[in-house]
Short mmCIF file of C-alpha atoms in Angstrom, two decimals:
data_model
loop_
_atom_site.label_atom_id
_atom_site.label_comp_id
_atom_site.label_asym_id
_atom_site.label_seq_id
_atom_site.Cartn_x
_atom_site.Cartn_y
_atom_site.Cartn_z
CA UNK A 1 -39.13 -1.14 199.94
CA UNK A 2 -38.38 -2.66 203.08
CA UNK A 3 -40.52 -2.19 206.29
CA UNK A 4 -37.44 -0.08 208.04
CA UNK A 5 -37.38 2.13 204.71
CA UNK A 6 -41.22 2.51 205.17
CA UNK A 7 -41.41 3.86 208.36
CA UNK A 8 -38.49 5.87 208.31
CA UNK A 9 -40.05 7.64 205.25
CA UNK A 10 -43.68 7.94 207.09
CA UNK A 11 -41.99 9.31 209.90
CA UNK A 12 -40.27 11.97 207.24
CA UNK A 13 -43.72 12.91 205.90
CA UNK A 14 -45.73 13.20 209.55
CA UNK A 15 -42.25 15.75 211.13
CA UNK A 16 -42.23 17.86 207.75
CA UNK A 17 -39.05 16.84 206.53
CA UNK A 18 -38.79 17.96 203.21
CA UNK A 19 -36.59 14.98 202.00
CA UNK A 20 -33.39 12.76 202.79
CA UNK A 21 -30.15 11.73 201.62
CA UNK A 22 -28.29 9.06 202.73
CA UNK A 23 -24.95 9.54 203.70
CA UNK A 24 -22.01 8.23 203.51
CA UNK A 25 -21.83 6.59 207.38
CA UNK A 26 -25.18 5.28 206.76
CA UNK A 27 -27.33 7.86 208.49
CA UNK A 28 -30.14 10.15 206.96
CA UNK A 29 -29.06 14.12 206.12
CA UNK A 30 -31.96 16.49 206.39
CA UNK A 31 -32.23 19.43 204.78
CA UNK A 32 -33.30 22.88 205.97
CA UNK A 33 -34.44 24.54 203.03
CA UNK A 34 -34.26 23.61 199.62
CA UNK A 35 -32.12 26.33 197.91
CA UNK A 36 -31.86 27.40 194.34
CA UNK A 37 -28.93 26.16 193.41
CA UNK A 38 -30.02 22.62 194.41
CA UNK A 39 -33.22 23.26 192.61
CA UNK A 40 -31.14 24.11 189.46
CA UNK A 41 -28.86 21.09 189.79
CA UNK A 42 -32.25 18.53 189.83
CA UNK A 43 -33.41 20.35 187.23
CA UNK A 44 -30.73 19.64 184.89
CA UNK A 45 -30.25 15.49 186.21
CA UNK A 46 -31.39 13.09 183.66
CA UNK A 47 -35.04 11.48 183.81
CA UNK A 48 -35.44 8.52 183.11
CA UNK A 49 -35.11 8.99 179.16
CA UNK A 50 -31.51 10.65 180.09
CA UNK A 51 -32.83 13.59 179.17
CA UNK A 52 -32.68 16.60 181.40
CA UNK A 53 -35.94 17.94 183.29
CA UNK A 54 -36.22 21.27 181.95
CA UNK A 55 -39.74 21.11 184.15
CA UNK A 56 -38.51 22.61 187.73
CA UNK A 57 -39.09 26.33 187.60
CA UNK A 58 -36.70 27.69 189.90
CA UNK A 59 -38.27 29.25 193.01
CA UNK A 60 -37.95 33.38 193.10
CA UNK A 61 -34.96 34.56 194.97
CA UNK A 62 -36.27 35.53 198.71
CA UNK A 63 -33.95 37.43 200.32
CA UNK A 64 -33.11 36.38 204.35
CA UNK A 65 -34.82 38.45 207.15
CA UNK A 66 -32.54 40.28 209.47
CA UNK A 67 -31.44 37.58 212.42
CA UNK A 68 -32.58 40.35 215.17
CA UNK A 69 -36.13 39.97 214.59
CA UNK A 70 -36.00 36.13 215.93
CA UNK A 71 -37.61 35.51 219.23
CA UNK A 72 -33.99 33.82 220.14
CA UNK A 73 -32.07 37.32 219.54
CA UNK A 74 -34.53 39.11 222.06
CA UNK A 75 -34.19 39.62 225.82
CA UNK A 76 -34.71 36.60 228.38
CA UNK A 77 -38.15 37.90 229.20
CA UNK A 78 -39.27 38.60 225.60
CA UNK A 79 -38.52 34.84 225.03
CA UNK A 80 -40.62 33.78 227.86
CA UNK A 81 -43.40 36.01 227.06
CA UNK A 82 -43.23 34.53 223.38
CA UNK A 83 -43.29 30.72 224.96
CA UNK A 84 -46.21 31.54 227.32
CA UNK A 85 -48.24 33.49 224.03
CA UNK A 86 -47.24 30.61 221.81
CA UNK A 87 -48.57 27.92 224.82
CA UNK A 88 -51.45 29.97 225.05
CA UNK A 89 -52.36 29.92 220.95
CA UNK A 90 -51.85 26.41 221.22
CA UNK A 91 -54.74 25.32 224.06
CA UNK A 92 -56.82 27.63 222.49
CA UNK A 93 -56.37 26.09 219.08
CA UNK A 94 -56.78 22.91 220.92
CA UNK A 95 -60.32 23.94 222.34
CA UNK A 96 -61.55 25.19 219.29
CA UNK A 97 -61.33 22.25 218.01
CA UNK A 98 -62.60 20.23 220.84
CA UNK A 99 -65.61 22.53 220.28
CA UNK A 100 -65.32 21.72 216.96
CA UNK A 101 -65.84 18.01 216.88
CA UNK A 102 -68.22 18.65 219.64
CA UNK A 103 -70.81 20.33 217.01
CA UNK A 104 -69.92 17.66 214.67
CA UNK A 105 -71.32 14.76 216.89
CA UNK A 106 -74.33 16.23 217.89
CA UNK A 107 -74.98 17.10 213.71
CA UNK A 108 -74.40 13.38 213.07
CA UNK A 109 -77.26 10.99 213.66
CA UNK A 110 -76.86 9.07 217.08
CA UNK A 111 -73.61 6.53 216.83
CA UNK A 112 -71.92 7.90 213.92
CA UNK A 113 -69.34 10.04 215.55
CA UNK A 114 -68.44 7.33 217.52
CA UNK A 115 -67.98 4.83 215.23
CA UNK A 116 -65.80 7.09 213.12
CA UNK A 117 -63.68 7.85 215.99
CA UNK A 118 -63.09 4.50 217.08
CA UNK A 119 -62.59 2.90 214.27
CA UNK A 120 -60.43 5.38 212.46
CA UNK A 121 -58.66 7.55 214.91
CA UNK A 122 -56.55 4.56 216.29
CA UNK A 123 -54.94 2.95 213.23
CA UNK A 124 -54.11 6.99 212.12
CA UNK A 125 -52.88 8.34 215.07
CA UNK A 126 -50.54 4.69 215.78
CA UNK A 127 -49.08 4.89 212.66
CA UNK A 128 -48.08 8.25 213.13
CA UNK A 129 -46.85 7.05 216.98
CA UNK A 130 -45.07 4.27 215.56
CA UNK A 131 -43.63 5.86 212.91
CA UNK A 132 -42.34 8.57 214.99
CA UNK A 133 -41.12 5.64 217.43
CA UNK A 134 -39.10 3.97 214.82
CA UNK A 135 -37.59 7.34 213.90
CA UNK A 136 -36.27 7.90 216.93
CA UNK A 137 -34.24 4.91 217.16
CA UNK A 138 -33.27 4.54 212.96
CA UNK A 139 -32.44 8.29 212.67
CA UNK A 140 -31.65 9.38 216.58
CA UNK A 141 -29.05 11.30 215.20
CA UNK A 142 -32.26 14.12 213.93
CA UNK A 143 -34.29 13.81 216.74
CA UNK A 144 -30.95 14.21 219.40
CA UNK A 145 -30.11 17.53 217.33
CA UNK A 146 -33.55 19.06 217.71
CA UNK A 147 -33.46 19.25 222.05
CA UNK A 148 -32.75 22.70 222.52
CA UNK A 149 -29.52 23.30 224.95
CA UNK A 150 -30.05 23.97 228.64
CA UNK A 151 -31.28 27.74 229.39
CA UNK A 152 -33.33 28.29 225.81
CA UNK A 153 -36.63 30.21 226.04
CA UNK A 154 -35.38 33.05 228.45
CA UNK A 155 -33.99 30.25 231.00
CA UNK A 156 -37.59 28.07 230.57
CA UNK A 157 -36.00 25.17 228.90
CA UNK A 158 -33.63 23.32 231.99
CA UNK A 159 -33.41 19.62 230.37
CA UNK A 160 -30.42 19.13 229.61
CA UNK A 161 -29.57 17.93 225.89
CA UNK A 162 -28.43 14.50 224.70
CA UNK A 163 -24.88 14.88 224.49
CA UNK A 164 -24.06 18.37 225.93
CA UNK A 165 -21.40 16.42 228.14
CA UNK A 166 -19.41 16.22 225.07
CA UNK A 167 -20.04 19.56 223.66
CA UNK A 168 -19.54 21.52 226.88
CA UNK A 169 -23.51 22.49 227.42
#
């Protein structure tokens, strides 16, 4: 595996892509949801003994909620409101586990906390910085399609998208 193919498939694993196929211009295709049909057809691809995988039990058949209930189908305000809540669940998470690690390091005895932190915290978190640095130039093509257009959130969101010029944003 080359070093390209390696961090384009650590930077799959760390932004919860569920998988890739290449295309036929070269770039990588990422699939929303795996669905039962494409279950079904994996299931019946020969293994490496050309025999099918009878193995893959096929997922139960969920049926899709009703669009309205999305925080995108609701009023301007709603959508703000959910932003601010969402913003708010996040700093809290955030402090609880500040707090968290807090406890931690005064459990440990005197130097421990530190060392793990500074000796293991770097090479994890750049990894997942690189990774997710190379991704954004080897598959720009995902990470251009995920900016939300101009006016999202109830009118938060005013960055305007990579190439709205050319679709009219």
């Amino acid at each position: 595996m080359s070093i390209q193919a390696a961090c384009i498939y650590a930077s799959l694993i760390f932004h919860g892509a569920a998988g890739f196929s290449p295309s036929s211009r070269g770039s990588v295709v990422f699939p929303r949801t795996t669905s039962a049909s494409s279950v079904r057809l994996h299931s019946m691809l020969p293994d490496d003994n050309n025999t099918p995988n009878n193995l893959v039990d096929m997922p139960p058949s969920i049926a899709r909620p009703d669009p309205s209930i999305l925080i995108s189908a609701k009023d301007g305000s709603t959508q703000q409101n959910a932003v601010f809540a969402i913003t708010a669940a996040i700093t809290l998470g955030t402090c609880v586990i500040v707090s968290l690690l807090n406890g931690v390091e005064t459990i440990l005895p005197a130097g421990w906390f530190a060392a793990w932190r500074d000796y293991t915290w770097p090479a994890g978190l750049g990894l997942i910085f690189m990774a997710a640095g190379v991704s954004h130039f080897t598959v720009s093509d995902a990470f251009c399609s995920i900016v939300p257009p101009r006016g999202t959130w109830g009118g938060l969101w005013q960055v305007p998208a990579p190439g709205a010029e050319e679709l009219g944003l």
